[in-house]
mmCIF file of C-alpha atoms in Angstrom:
data_model
loop_
_atom_site.group_PDB
_atom_site.id
_atom_site.type_symbol
_atom_site.label_atom_id
_atom_site.label_comp_id
_atom_site.label_asym_id
_atom_site.label_seq_id
_atom_site.Cartn_x
_atom_site.Cartn_y
_atom_site.Cartn_z
ATOM 1 C CA MET A 3 -26.504 12.551 15.320
ATOM 2 C CA ARG A 4 -27.529 10.247 18.121
ATOM 3 C CA TYR A 5 -30.844 8.841 16.877
ATOM 4 C CA THR A 6 -33.056 8.823 13.824
ATOM 5 C CA ALA A 7 -36.228 7.127 12.688
ATOM 6 C CA PHE A 8 -35.543 8.133 9.066
ATOM 7 C CA SER A 9 -35.705 4.779 7.271
ATOM 8 C CA GLU A 10 -33.517 5.909 4.353
ATOM 9 C CA LEU A 11 -30.667 6.723 6.757
ATOM 10 C CA LEU A 12 -30.739 3.401 8.630
ATOM 11 C CA PRO A 13 -28.703 1.480 5.985
ATOM 12 C CA LEU A 14 -25.999 4.114 6.297
ATOM 13 C CA LEU A 15 -25.906 3.636 10.058
ATOM 14 C CA ALA A 16 -25.748 -0.146 9.545
ATOM 15 C CA VAL A 17 -22.557 0.249 7.492
ATOM 16 C CA GLY A 18 -20.747 0.676 10.804
ATOM 17 C CA SER A 19 -21.435 -2.971 11.621
ATOM 18 C CA ILE A 20 -19.511 -4.198 8.548
ATOM 19 C CA PRO A 21 -16.091 -5.531 9.581
ATOM 20 C CA LEU A 22 -13.258 -3.053 8.931
ATOM 21 C CA VAL A 23 -15.669 -0.183 8.108
ATOM 22 C CA LYS A 24 -16.367 2.537 10.646
ATOM 23 C CA VAL A 25 -18.855 5.410 10.523
ATOM 24 C CA GLU A 26 -16.562 8.226 11.658
ATOM 25 C CA LYS A 27 -19.082 11.042 11.570
ATOM 26 C CA ILE A 28 -22.634 11.880 10.570
ATOM 27 C CA GLY A 29 -23.197 15.592 10.827
ATOM 28 C CA GLN A 30 -25.270 18.547 9.803
ATOM 29 C CA SER A 31 -24.064 22.103 9.275
ATOM 30 C CA ILE A 32 -26.570 24.936 9.086
ATOM 31 C CA ASP A 33 -25.611 28.330 7.656
ATOM 32 C CA THR A 34 -28.299 30.811 8.680
ATOM 33 C CA SER A 35 -26.848 33.660 6.599
ATOM 34 C CA SER A 36 -27.052 31.749 3.289
ATOM 35 C CA LEU A 37 -30.037 29.604 4.399
ATOM 36 C CA THR A 38 -28.249 26.363 3.526
ATOM 37 C CA ILE A 39 -27.854 22.978 5.175
ATOM 38 C CA GLU A 40 -25.204 20.349 4.543
ATOM 39 C CA ASN A 41 -25.702 16.779 5.761
ATOM 40 C CA SER A 42 -22.390 14.933 5.710
ATOM 41 C CA THR A 43 -21.053 11.466 6.406
ATOM 42 C CA THR A 44 -17.510 10.167 6.753
ATOM 43 C CA LEU A 45 -16.665 6.453 6.597
ATOM 44 C CA SER A 46 -13.251 4.910 7.159
ATOM 45 C CA SER A 47 -11.533 1.605 6.536
ATOM 46 C CA PRO A 48 -7.945 0.433 6.988
ATOM 47 C CA VAL A 49 -7.228 1.642 3.425
ATOM 48 C CA SER A 50 -9.148 4.903 2.999
ATOM 49 C CA THR A 51 -11.548 7.515 4.295
ATOM 50 C CA LEU A 52 -14.611 8.419 2.222
ATOM 51 C CA SER A 53 -16.772 11.519 2.696
ATOM 52 C CA PHE A 54 -20.009 12.451 1.019
ATOM 53 C CA SER A 55 -22.684 15.049 1.613
ATOM 54 C CA ALA A 56 -26.027 16.420 0.482
ATOM 55 C CA SER A 57 -26.628 20.153 0.345
ATOM 56 C CA ALA A 58 -29.970 21.876 0.627
ATOM 57 C CA SER A 59 -31.508 25.296 0.838
ATOM 58 C CA PHE A 60 -34.129 26.094 3.435
ATOM 59 C CA GLU A 61 -36.842 28.637 4.028
ATOM 60 C CA VAL A 62 -38.124 29.591 7.476
ATOM 61 C CA ARG A 63 -41.902 29.129 7.543
ATOM 62 C CA SER A 64 -42.435 29.789 11.271
ATOM 63 C CA PRO A 65 -40.282 29.955 14.428
ATOM 64 C CA THR A 66 -40.381 26.133 14.611
ATOM 65 C CA ARG A 67 -40.816 25.005 10.992
ATOM 66 C CA ILE A 68 -38.554 25.105 7.934
ATOM 67 C CA GLN A 69 -39.074 24.012 4.345
ATOM 68 C CA VAL A 70 -36.044 22.187 2.899
ATOM 69 C CA GLU A 71 -35.073 21.499 -0.714
ATOM 70 C CA PHE A 72 -32.081 19.279 -1.435
ATOM 71 C CA LYS A 73 -29.979 20.498 -4.361
ATOM 72 C CA GLU A 74 -26.965 18.226 -4.865
ATOM 73 C CA GLY A 75 -24.910 15.372 -3.536
ATOM 74 C CA THR A 76 -21.127 15.587 -3.333
ATOM 75 C CA PHE A 77 -18.663 12.695 -3.227
ATOM 76 C CA LYS A 78 -15.182 13.775 -2.208
ATOM 77 C CA PRO A 79 -12.250 11.778 -3.596
ATOM 78 C CA PRO A 80 -11.304 9.065 -1.117
ATOM 79 C CA GLU A 81 -8.357 9.834 1.100
ATOM 80 C CA ILE A 82 -6.064 6.853 0.680
ATOM 81 C CA LYS A 83 -4.155 6.230 3.891
ATOM 82 C CA SER A 84 -0.371 6.210 3.653
ATOM 83 C CA SER A 85 -0.252 2.759 5.206
ATOM 84 C CA ILE A 86 -2.682 -0.130 5.307
ATOM 85 C CA ASP A 87 -3.305 -0.700 8.979
ATOM 86 C CA LEU A 88 -5.372 -3.808 9.636
ATOM 87 C CA PRO A 89 -6.265 -4.865 13.158
ATOM 88 C CA GLU A 90 -4.654 -8.089 14.369
ATOM 89 C CA SER A 91 -8.036 -9.787 14.293
ATOM 90 C CA ILE A 92 -11.718 -9.159 13.603
ATOM 91 C CA ASN A 93 -14.866 -10.821 14.816
ATOM 92 C CA ILE A 94 -17.310 -11.919 12.100
ATOM 93 C CA PHE A 95 -20.514 -13.686 13.142
ATOM 94 C CA GLY A 96 -18.934 -14.694 16.433
ATOM 95 C CA GLN A 97 -15.766 -16.067 14.821
ATOM 96 C CA ASN A 98 -12.447 -14.419 15.629
ATOM 97 C CA ILE A 99 -10.353 -14.184 12.447
ATOM 98 C CA ASN A 100 -6.614 -13.537 12.709
ATOM 99 C CA LEU A 101 -5.468 -10.990 10.106
ATOM 100 C CA SER A 102 -1.719 -10.953 10.810
ATOM 101 C CA SER A 103 -0.906 -13.055 7.722
ATOM 102 C CA VAL A 104 -3.072 -10.757 5.572
ATOM 103 C CA GLN A 105 -1.190 -7.716 6.907
ATOM 104 C CA GLN A 106 2.152 -9.296 5.996
ATOM 105 C CA SER A 107 0.989 -10.029 2.446
ATOM 106 C CA LEU A 108 -0.176 -6.414 2.022
ATOM 107 C CA ASN A 109 3.184 -4.884 2.941
ATOM 108 C CA PRO A 110 4.582 -5.164 -0.644
ATOM 109 C CA LEU A 111 1.552 -3.233 -1.929
ATOM 110 C CA GLN A 112 2.410 -0.216 0.204
ATOM 111 C CA ASN A 113 4.255 1.669 -2.585
ATOM 112 C CA ALA A 114 1.350 1.134 -4.993
ATOM 113 C CA VAL A 115 -1.079 2.457 -2.396
ATOM 114 C CA GLU A 116 1.047 5.587 -1.942
ATOM 115 C CA GLY A 117 1.041 6.188 -5.734
ATOM 116 C CA ILE A 118 -2.729 5.812 -5.912
ATOM 117 C CA ALA A 119 -3.092 8.216 -2.994
ATOM 118 C CA ARG A 120 -1.083 10.900 -4.822
ATOM 119 C CA THR A 121 -3.173 10.484 -8.003
ATOM 120 C CA ILE A 122 -6.574 10.548 -6.314
ATOM 121 C CA SER A 123 -5.841 13.357 -3.874
ATOM 122 C CA GLY A 124 -5.755 15.971 -6.640
ATOM 123 C CA GLN A 125 -9.164 15.118 -8.099
ATOM 124 C CA PRO A 126 -12.120 17.495 -7.626
ATOM 125 C CA PRO A 127 -15.245 16.327 -5.769
ATOM 126 C CA LEU A 128 -17.975 14.677 -7.839
ATOM 127 C CA LYS A 129 -21.154 16.779 -7.640
ATOM 128 C CA ILE A 130 -24.481 15.222 -8.619
ATOM 129 C CA PRO A 131 -27.713 17.245 -8.875
ATOM 130 C CA ILE A 132 -30.651 15.825 -6.928
ATOM 131 C CA PRO A 133 -33.700 16.056 -9.237
ATOM 132 C CA GLY A 134 -37.393 15.440 -8.655
ATOM 133 C CA GLU A 135 -40.129 16.132 -6.153
ATOM 134 C CA ARG A 136 -38.586 13.973 -3.403
ATOM 135 C CA THR A 137 -36.017 16.718 -2.897
ATOM 136 C CA LYS A 138 -38.525 18.822 -0.961
ATOM 137 C CA SER A 139 -39.134 18.205 2.710
ATOM 138 C CA TRP A 140 -40.137 19.989 5.890
ATOM 139 C CA LEU A 141 -38.771 19.950 9.406
ATOM 140 C CA LEU A 142 -40.532 20.866 12.638
ATOM 141 C CA ILE A 143 -38.212 21.665 15.548
ATOM 142 C CA THR A 144 -39.875 20.287 18.667
ATOM 143 C CA TYR A 145 -37.054 20.924 21.152
ATOM 144 C CA LEU A 146 -33.925 23.067 21.007
ATOM 145 C CA ASP A 147 -31.331 24.070 23.580
ATOM 146 C CA LYS A 148 -27.591 24.811 23.471
ATOM 147 C CA ASP A 149 -26.659 21.107 23.144
ATOM 148 C CA LEU A 150 -29.629 19.249 21.681
ATOM 149 C CA ARG A 151 -32.117 19.528 18.815
ATOM 150 C CA ILE A 152 -35.095 17.223 18.390
ATOM 151 C CA SER A 153 -36.860 17.586 15.058
ATOM 152 C CA ARG A 154 -39.492 15.699 13.161
ATOM 153 C CA GLY A 155 -40.423 15.887 9.554
ATOM 154 C CA ASP A 156 -41.811 13.902 6.689
ATOM 155 C CA GLY A 157 -38.622 11.805 6.902
ATOM 156 C CA GLY A 158 -39.004 10.812 10.553
ATOM 157 C CA LEU A 159 -37.590 11.843 13.916
ATOM 158 C CA PHE A 160 -34.081 13.258 14.353
ATOM 159 C CA VAL A 161 -32.160 13.776 17.587
ATOM 160 C CA LEU A 162 -28.970 15.764 17.015
ATOM 161 C CA VAL A 163 -26.303 16.692 19.547
ATOM 162 C CA LYS A 164 -24.154 19.772 18.974
ATOM 163 C CA GLU A 165 -20.480 19.118 18.281
ATOM 164 C CA GLY A 166 -18.428 19.677 21.439
ATOM 165 C CA SER A 167 -21.412 19.122 23.725
ATOM 166 C CA PRO A 168 -20.859 17.181 26.967
ATOM 167 C CA LEU A 169 -23.845 15.040 25.898
ATOM 168 C CA LEU A 170 -21.506 13.342 23.409
ATOM 169 C CA ASP A 171 -19.527 11.907 26.332
ATOM 170 C CA TYR A 172 -22.392 9.607 27.346
#
């Protein structure tokens, strides 16, 4: 996703400005045979990668409009990285902070991190039903080509770029 005016998604996008946290991917998969949508997000830090998603069903109401109903949220177990890899320094509020001494103090914890990674990796995803009337939404597709989709709905404006598109290079 390149742009959104959906106010409930903006805090998620802001997470990427937190030091040592990176928004790796915000995506949407649409399965036209099962009429389902999955919105997914992946965040990473020097210690782990966390993925979560929301799944929905949809109904085609016209060639440009769909009705969406969110069903459940899924939190995958965090993927604990095999090594804690901090950058040498980070910039917080204009101050450059050297992290080399922190990295050295974390080295003894490496074996514990590997044990935690083995334990967590075998856990099933946590699935949470999404109840209530706010689960229903609509989406009007205002522009669509092989690389780009512009949609608007009761949640705002969404500009999505297809994975692998040359538009992602800009």
